[in-house]
Tab-separated table of C-alpha atoms and ligand atoms in Angstrom:
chain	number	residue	atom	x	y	z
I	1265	UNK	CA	-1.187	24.444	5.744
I	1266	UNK	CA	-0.177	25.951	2.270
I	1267	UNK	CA	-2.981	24.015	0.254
I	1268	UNK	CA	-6.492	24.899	-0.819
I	1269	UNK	CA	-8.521	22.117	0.799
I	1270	UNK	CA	-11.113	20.245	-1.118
I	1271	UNK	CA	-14.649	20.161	0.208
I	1272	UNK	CA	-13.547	16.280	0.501
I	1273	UNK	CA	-10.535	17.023	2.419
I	1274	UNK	CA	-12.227	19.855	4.286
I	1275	UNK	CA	-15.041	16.678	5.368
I	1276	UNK	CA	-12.267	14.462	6.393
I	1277	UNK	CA	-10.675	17.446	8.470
I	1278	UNK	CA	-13.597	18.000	10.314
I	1279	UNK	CA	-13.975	14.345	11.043
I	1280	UNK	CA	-10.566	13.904	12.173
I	1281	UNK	CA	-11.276	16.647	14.765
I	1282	UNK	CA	-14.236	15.375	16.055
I	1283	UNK	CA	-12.859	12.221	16.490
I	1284	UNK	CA	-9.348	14.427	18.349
I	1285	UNK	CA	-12.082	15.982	20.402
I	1286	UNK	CA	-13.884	12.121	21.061
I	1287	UNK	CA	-10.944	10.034	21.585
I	1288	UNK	CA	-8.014	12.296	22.761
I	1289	UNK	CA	-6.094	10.290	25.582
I	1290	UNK	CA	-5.147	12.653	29.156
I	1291	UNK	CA	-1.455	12.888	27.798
I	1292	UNK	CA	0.286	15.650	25.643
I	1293	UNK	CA	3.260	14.200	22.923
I	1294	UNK	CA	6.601	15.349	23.994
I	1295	UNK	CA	9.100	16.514	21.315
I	1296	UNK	CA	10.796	13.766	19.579
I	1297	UNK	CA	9.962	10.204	19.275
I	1298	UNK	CA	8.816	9.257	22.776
I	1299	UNK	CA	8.204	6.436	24.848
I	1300	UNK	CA	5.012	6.630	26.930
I	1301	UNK	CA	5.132	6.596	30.243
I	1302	UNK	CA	4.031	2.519	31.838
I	1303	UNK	CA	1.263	3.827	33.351
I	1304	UNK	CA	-0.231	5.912	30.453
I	1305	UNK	CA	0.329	2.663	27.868
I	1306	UNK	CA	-3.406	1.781	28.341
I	1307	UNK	CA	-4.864	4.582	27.404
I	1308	UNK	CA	-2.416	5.177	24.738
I	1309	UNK	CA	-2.813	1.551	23.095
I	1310	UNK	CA	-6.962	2.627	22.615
I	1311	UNK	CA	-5.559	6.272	21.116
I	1312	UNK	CA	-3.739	4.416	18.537
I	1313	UNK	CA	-6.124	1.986	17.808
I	1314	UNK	CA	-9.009	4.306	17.631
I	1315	UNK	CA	-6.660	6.106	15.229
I	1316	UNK	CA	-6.454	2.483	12.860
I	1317	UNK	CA	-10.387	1.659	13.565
I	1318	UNK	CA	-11.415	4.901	12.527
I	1319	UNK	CA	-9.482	4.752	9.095
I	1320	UNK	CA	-7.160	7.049	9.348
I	1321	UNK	CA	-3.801	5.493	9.964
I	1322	UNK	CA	-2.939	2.885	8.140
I	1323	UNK	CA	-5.353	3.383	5.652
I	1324	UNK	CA	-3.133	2.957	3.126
I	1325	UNK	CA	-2.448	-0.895	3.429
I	1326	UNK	CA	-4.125	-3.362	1.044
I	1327	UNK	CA	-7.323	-3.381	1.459
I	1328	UNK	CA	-7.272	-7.205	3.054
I	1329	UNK	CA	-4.968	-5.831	5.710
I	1330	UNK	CA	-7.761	-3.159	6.525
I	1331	UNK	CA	-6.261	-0.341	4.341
I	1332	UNK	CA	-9.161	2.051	2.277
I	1333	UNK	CA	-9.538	1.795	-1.743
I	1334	UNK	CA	-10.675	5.900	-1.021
I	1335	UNK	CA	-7.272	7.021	0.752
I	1336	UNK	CA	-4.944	9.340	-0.643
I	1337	UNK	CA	-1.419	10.656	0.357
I	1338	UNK	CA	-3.564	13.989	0.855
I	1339	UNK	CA	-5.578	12.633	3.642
I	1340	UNK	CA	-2.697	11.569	5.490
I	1341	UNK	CA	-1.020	15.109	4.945
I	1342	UNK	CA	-4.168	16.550	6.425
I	1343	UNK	CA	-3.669	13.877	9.719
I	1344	UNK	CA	-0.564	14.399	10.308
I	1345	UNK	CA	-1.301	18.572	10.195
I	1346	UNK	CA	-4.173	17.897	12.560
I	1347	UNK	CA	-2.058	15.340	15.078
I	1348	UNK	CA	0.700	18.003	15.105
I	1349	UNK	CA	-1.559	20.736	16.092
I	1350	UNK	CA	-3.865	19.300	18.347
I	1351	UNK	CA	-0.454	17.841	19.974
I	1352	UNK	CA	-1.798	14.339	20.241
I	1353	UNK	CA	0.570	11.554	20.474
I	1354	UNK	CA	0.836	9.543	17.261
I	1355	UNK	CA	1.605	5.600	17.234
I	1356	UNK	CA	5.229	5.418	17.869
I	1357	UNK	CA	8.222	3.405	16.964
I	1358	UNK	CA	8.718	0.515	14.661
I	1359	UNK	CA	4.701	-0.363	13.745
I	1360	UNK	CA	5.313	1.476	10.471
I	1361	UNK	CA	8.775	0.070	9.802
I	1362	UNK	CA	7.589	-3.563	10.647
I	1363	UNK	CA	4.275	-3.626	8.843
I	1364	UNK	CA	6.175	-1.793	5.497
I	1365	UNK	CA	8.316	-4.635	5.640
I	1366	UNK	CA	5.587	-7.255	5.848
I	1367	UNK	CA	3.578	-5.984	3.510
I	1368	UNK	CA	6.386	-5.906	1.492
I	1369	UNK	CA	8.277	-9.134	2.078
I	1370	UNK	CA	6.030	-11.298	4.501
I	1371	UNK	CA	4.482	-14.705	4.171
I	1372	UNK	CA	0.852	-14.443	4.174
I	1373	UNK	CA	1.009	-16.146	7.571
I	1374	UNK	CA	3.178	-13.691	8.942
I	1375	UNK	CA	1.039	-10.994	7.954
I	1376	UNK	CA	-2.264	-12.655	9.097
I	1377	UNK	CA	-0.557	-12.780	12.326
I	1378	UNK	CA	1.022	-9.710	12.933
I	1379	UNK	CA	-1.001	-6.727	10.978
I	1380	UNK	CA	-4.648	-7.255	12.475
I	1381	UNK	CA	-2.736	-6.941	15.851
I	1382	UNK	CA	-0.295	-4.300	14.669
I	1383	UNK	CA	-4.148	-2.270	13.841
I	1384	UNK	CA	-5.350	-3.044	16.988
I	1385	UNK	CA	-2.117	-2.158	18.834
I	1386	UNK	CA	-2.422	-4.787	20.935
I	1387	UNK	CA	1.550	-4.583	19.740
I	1388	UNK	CA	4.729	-2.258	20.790
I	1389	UNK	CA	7.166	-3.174	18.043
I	1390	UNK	CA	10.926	-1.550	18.271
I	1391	UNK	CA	13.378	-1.660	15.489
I	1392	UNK	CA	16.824	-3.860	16.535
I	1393	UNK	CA	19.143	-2.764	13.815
I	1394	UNK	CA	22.250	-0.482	15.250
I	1395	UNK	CA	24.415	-1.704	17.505
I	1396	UNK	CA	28.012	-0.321	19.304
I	1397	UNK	CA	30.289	-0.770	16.230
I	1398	UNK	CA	27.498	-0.590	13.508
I	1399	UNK	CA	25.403	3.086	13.442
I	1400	UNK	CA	26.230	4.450	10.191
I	1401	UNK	CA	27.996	1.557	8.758
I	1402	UNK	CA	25.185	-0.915	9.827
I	1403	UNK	CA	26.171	-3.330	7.270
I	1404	UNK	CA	28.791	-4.305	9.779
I	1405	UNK	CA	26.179	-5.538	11.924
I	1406	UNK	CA	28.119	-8.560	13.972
I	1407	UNK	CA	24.804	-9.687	16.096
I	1408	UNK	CA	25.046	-13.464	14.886
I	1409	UNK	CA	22.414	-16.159	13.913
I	1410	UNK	CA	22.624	-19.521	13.048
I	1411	UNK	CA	20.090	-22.257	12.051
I	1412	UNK	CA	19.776	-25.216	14.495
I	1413	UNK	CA	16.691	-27.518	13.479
I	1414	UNK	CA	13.598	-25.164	12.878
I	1415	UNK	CA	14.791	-22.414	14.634
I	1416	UNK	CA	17.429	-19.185	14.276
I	1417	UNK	CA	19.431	-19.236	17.240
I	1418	UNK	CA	20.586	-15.585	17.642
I	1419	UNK	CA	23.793	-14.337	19.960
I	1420	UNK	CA	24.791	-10.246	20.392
I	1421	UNK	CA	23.643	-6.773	21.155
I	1422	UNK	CA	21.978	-4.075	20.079
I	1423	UNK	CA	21.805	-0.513	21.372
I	1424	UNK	CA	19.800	2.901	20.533
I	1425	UNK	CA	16.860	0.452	20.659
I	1426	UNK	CA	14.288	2.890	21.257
I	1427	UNK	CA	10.986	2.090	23.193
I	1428	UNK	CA	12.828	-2.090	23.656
I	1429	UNK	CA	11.585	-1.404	27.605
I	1430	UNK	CA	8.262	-1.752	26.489
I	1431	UNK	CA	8.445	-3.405	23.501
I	1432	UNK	CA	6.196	-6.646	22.416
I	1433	UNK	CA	7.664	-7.627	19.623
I	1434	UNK	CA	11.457	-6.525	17.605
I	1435	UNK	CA	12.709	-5.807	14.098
I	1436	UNK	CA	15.663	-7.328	13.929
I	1437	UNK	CA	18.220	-7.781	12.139
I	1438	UNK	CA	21.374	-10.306	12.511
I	1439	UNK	CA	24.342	-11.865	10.275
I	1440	UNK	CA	23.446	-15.276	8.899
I	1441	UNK	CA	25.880	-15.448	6.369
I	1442	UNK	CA	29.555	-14.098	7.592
I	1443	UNK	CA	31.186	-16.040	4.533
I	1444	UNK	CA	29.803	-13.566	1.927
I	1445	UNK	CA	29.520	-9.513	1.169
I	1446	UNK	CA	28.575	-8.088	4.018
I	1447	UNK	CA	25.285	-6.720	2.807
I	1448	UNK	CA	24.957	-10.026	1.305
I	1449	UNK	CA	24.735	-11.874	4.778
I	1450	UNK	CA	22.214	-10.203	6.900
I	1451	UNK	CA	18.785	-11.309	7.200
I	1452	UNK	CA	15.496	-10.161	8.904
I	1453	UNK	CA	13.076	-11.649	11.723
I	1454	UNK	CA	10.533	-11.155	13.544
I	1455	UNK	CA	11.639	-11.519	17.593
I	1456	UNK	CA	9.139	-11.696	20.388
I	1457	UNK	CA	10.403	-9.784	23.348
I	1458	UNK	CA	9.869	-12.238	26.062
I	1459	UNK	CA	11.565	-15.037	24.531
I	1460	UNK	CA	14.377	-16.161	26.683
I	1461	UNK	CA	18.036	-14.708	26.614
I	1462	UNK	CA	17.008	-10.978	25.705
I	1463	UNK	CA	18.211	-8.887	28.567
I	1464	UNK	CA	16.362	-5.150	28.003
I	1465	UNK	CA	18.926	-2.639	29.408
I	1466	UNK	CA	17.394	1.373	29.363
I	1467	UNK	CA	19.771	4.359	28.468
I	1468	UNK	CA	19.319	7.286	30.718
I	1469	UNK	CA	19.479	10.174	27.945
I	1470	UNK	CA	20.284	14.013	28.104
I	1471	UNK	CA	16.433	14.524	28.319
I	1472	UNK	CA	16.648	12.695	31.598
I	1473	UNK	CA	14.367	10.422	30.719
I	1474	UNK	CA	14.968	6.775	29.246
I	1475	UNK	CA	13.899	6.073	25.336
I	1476	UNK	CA	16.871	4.256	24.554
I	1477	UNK	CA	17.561	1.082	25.609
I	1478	UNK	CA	20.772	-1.625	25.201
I	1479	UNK	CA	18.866	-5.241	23.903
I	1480	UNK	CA	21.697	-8.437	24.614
I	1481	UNK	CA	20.757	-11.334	22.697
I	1482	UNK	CA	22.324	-14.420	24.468
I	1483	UNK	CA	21.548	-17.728	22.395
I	1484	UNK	CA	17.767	-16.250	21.947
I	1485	UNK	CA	15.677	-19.361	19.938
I	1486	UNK	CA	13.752	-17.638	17.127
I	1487	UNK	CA	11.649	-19.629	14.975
I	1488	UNK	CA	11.918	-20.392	11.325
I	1489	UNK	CA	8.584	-18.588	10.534
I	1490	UNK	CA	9.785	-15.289	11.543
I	1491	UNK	CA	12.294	-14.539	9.093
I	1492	UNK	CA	11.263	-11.878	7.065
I	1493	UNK	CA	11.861	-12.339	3.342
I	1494	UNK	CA	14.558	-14.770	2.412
I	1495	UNK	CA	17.839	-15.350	4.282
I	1496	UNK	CA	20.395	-12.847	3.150
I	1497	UNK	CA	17.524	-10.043	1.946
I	1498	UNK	CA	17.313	-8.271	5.147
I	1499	UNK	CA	19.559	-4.960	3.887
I	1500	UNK	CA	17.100	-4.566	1.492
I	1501	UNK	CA	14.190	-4.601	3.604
I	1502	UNK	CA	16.062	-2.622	6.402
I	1503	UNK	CA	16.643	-0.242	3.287
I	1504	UNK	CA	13.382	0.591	2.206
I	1505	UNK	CA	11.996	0.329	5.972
I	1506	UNK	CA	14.252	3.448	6.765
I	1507	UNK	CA	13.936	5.422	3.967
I	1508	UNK	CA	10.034	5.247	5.272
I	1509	UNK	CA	11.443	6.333	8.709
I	1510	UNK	CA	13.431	9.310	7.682
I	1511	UNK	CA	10.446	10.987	5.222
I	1512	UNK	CA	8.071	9.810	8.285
I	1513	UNK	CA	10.098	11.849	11.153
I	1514	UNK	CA	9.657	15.004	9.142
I	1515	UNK	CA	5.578	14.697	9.243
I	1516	UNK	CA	5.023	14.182	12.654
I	1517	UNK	CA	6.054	17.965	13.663
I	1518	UNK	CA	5.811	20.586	11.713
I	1519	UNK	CA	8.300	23.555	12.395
I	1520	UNK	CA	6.292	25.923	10.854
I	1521	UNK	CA	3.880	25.800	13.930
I	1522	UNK	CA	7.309	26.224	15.981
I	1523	UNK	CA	7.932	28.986	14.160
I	1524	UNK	CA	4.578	30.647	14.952
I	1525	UNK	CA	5.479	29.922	18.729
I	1526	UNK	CA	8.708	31.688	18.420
I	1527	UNK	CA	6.560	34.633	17.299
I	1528	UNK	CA	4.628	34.769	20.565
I	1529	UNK	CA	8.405	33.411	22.763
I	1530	UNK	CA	9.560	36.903	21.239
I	1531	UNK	CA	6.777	39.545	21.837
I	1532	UNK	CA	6.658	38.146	25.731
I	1533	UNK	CA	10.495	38.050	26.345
I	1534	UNK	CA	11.847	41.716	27.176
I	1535	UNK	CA	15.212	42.595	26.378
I	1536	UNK	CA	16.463	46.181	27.860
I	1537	UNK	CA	12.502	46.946	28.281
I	1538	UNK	CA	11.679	45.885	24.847
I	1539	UNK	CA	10.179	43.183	23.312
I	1540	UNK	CA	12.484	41.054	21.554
I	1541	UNK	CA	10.256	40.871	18.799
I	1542	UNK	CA	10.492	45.045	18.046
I	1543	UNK	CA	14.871	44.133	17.228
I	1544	UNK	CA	15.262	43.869	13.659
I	1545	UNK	CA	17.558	41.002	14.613
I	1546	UNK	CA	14.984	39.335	16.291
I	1547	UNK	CA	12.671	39.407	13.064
I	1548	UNK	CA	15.332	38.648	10.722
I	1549	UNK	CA	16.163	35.253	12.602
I	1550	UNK	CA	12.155	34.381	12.816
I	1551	UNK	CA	11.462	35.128	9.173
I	1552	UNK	CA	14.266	33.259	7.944
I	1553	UNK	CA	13.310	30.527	10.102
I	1554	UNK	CA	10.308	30.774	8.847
I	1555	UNK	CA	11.083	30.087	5.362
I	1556	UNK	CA	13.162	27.119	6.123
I	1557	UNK	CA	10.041	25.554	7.640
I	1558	UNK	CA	8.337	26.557	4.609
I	1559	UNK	CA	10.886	24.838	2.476
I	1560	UNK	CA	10.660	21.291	5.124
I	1561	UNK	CA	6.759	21.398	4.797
I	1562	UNK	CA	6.493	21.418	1.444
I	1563	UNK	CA	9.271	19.177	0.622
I	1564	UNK	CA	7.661	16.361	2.941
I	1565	UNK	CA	4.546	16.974	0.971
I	1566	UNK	CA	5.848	16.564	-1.942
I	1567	UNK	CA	7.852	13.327	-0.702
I	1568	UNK	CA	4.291	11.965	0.640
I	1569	UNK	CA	2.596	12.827	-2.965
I	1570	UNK	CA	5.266	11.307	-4.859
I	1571	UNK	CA	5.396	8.026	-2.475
I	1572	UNK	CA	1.997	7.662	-2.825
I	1573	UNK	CA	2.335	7.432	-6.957
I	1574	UNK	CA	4.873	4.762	-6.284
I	1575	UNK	CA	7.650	7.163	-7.777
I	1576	UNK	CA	10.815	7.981	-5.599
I	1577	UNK	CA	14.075	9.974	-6.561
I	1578	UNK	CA	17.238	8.970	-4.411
I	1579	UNK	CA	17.627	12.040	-2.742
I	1580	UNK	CA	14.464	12.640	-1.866
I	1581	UNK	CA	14.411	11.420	1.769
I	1582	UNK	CA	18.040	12.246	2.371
I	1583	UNK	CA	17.525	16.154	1.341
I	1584	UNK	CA	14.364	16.192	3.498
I	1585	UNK	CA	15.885	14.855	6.650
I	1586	UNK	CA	18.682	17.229	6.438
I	1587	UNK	CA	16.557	20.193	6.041
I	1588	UNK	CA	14.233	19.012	8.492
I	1589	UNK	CA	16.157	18.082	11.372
I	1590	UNK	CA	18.552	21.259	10.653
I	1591	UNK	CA	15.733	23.786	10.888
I	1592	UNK	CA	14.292	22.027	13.611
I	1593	UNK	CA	17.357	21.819	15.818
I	1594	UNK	CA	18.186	25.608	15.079
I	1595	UNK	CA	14.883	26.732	15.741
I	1596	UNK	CA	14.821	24.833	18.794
I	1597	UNK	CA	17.810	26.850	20.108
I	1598	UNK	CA	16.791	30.161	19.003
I	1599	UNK	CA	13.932	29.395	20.853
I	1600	UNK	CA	15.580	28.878	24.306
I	1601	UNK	CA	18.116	32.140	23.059
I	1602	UNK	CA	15.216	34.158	23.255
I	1603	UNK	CA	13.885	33.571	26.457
I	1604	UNK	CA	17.639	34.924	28.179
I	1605	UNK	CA	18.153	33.343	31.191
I	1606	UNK	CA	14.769	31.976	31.749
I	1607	UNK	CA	15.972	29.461	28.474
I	1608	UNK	CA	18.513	27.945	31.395
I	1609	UNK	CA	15.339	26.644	33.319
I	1610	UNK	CA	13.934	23.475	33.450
I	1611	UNK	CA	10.732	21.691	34.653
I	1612	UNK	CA	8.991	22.204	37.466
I	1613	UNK	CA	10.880	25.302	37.808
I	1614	UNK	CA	7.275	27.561	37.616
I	1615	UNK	CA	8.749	30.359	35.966
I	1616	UNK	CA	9.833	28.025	32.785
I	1617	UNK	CA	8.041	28.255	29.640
I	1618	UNK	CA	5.558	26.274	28.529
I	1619	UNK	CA	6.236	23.526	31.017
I	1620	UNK	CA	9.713	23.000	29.606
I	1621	UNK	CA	8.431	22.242	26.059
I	1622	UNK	CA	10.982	23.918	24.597
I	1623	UNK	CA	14.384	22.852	27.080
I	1624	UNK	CA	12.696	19.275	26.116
I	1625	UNK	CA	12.500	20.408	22.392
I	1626	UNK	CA	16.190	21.055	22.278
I	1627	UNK	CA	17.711	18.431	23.728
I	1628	UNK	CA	15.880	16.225	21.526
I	1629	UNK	CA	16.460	18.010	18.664
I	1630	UNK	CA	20.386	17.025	18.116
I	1631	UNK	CA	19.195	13.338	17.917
I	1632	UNK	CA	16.950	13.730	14.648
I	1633	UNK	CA	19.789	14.607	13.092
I	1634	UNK	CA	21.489	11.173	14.155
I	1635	UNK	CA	18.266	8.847	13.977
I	1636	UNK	CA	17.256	7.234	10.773
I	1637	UNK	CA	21.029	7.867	9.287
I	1638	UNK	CA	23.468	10.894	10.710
I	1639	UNK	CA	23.322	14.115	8.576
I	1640	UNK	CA	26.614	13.117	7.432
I	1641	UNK	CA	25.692	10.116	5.880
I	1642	UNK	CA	22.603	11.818	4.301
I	1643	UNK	CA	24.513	14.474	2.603
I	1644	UNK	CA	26.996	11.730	1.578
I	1645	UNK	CA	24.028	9.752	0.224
I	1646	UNK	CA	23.327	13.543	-2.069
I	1647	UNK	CA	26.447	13.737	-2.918
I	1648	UNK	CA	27.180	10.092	-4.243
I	1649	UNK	CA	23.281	9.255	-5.171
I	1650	UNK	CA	22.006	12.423	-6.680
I	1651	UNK	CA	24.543	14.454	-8.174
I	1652	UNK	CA	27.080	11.627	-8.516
I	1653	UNK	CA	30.115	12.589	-6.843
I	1654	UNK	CA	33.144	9.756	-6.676
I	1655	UNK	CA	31.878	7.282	-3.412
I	1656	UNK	CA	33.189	8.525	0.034
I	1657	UNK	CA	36.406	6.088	0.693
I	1658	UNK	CA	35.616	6.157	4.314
I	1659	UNK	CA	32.166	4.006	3.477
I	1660	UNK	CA	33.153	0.083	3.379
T	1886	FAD	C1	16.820	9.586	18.601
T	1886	FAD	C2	17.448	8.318	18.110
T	1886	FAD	C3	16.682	7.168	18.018
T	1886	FAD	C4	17.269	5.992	17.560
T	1886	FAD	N1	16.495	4.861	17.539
T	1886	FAD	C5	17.038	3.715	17.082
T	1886	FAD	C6	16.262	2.514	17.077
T	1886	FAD	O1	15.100	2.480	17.519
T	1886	FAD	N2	16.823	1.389	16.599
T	1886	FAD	C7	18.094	1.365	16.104
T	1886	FAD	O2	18.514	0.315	15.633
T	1886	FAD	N3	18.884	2.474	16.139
T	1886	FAD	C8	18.382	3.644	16.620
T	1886	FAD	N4	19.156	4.781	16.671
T	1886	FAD	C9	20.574	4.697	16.290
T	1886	FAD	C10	20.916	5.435	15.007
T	1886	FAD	O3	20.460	4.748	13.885
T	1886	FAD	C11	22.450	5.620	15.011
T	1886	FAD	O4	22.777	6.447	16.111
T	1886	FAD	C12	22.945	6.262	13.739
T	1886	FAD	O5	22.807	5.394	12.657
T	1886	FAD	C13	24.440	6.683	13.875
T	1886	FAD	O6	25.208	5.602	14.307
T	1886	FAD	P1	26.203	5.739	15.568
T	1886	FAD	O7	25.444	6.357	16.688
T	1886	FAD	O8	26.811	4.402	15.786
T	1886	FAD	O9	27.295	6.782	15.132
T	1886	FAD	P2	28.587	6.491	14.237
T	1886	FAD	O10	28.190	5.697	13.042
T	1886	FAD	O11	29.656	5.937	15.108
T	1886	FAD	O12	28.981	7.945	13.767
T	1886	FAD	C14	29.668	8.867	14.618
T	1886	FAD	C15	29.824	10.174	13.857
T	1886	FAD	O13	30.617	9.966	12.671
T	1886	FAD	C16	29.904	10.397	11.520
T	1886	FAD	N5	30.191	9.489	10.401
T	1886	FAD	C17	30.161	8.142	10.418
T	1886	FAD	N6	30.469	7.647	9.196
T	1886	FAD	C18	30.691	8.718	8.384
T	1886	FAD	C19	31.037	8.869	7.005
T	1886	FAD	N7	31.212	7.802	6.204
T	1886	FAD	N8	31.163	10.132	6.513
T	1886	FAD	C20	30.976	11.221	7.306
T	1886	FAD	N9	30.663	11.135	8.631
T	1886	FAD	C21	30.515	9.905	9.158
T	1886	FAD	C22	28.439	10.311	11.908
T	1886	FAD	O14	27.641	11.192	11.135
T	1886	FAD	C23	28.480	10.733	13.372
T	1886	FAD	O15	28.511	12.135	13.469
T	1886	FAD	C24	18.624	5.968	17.160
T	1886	FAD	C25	19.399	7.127	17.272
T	1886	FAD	C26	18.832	8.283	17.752
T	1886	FAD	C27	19.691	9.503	17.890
């Protein structure tokens, strides 16, 4: 942490560690945006509602929605430091993508429906936006729905849908309009999961474990009152939801504790009798490392003070992710580099590190830098947004 603390902020500290200490559920977070395991869900659910109850996430919603007229963006910096260290899980997936968007664009129904149970995570929400031929181009989007009586009625798949295996309730978004701009023509809804016609199909992924899932949406009935917004304003909302997502990936780990883990990696990994931390080479890579996480830190601080004044530059949360996800992928491999051939192991091998944090760790790292928009698409987002470069002719 880089900031003198308040007494204020040095109270709330405390009291977010006692409640750590109180509340902490018998599971550790993995690297990267996890799914928990079935059996760990209930415990998990009371983690993250504890978390909600207690005031400290989500404590920046209105005030009728159970947010706190007290909170500041400096509070949550101070969580999210805390969560990170402790190595708690946080609430995962789409809750903070969902409730953005209804605080933002929901009926008051919707929200008196969906935010007291988002709080009390009686919830899983997953976000249903990319699907085979729309990742970076999502305005292409082809998943189709059409208005019969009172309801949508919604036809096509999805895929990348991460946590969708255990999912309540999805973000979706479909084409209602094909005659018009394609941005034009997509709108938002609420879907429950169980509603006939959605077939849940999990990805087996690199990690070995299953995140990602494949949703089919086969004439699914979805009912007027969970559109989101008005029909045809769903890229906006999906807009401003991940823009959320991408400055919100960077605070839930913070590399600079990685880095101080690479420290220790390279004073217990020999190399020709040595420590790999006495090679110049060694320290080189680690300090420079370093100040990249440095530079990540304090740019998502800065992104977190300036959202919470309402003020926002455009390539604010594209230069963030790109540094972030970089850094953390490179550090990541160094990480395995250092430990030589024990780096090749993998879990429950006994002589691998750390339980396999750090095989895990890599292997998840390439896919920050494709979640939430690609790194290509961020820096084209820099190039066009902030400095004003001629648009990439490749983008439709
Ligand atoms: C960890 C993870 C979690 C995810 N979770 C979800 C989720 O919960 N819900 C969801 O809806 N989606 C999710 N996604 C999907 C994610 O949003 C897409 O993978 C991402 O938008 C890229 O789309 P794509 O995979 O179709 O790749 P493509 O768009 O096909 O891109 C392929 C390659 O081409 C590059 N490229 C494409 N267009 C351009 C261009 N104009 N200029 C330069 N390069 C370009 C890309 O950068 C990439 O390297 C997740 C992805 C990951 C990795």
């Amino acid at each position: 942490m880089y900031l003198e603390l308040t007494d204020d902020l040095l109270d709330y500290r405390n009291r977010i560690r006692e409640h750590i200490a109180a509340h902490r559920p018998p599971m550790n977070r993995l690297p990267g945006t996890r799914s928990p395991k079935p059996a760990d869900l209930p415990v998990y659910r009371q983690w993250c509602a504890s978390l909600f109850s207690a005031g400290f996430v989500g404590a920046d919603w209105p005030e009728e929605w159970g947010g706190r007229a007290d909170h500041t963006a400096l509070q949550d910096f101070v969580l999210d430091v805390e969560l990170a260290q402790a190595k708690t899980p946080r609430p995962i997936g789409a809750y903070n993508l969902i409730s953005g968007a209804l605080l933002a664009s929901g009926t008051q129904e919707q929200k008196a429906k969906f935010l007291p149970r988002i709080r009390q995570f009686d919830d899983l929400w997953c976000q249903l936006f990319s699907e085979p031929d729309a990742g970076s181009d999502l305005a292409s989007l082809r998943t189709k729905a059409r208005r019969e009586g009172d309801d949508w009625v919604v036809s096509g798949q999805k895929v990348w849908t991460t946590h969708a295996h255990i999912a309540d309730f999805g973000f979706l978004l479909a084409r209602t309009d094909p005659a018009v701009r394609k941005h034009a023509g997509i709108t938002a809804f609420v879907v429950d999961m169980q509603t006939p016609g959605i077939t849940v199909r999990p990805l087996r992924e690199i990690t070995g474990s299953s995140d990602f899932n494949e949703v089919f949406f086969d004439e699914v009935r979805i009912p007027r009152e969970n559109m989101i917004g008005a029909a045809g304003e769903g890229w906006a909302i999906a807009r401003s939801a991940l823009a959320h997502e991408r400055s919100q990936s960077q605070r839930e780990d913070s590399i600079a504790d990685a880095v101080r883990q690479l420290v220790q990696i390279a004073a217990d990994s020999p190399r020709d009798g040595r420590p790999a931390s006495e090679y110049s080479e060694v320290r080189q890579r680690i300090g420079s490392f370093f100040a990249r996480a440095q530079v990540s830190d304090l740019l998502g601080f800065k992104g977190l003070l300036k959202s919470a004044d309402g003020v926002s530059d455009v390539g604010d949360s594209p230069v963030s992710k790109v540094v972030f996800t970089e850094a953390n992928l490179d550090i990541a491999t160094y990480a395995l580099e250092l430990q030589g051939n024990r780096g090749v192991l993998d879990s429950p091998d006994e002589e691998v590190l750390d339980g396999g944090r750090w095989q895990e760790a890599f292997l998840y790292a390439r896919g920050f830098t494709i979640s939430a928009g690609s790194n290509e698409i961020m820096r084209n987002l820099i190039a066009e947004r902030a400095l004003r470069l001629p648009r990439d002719p490749a983008a439709g």
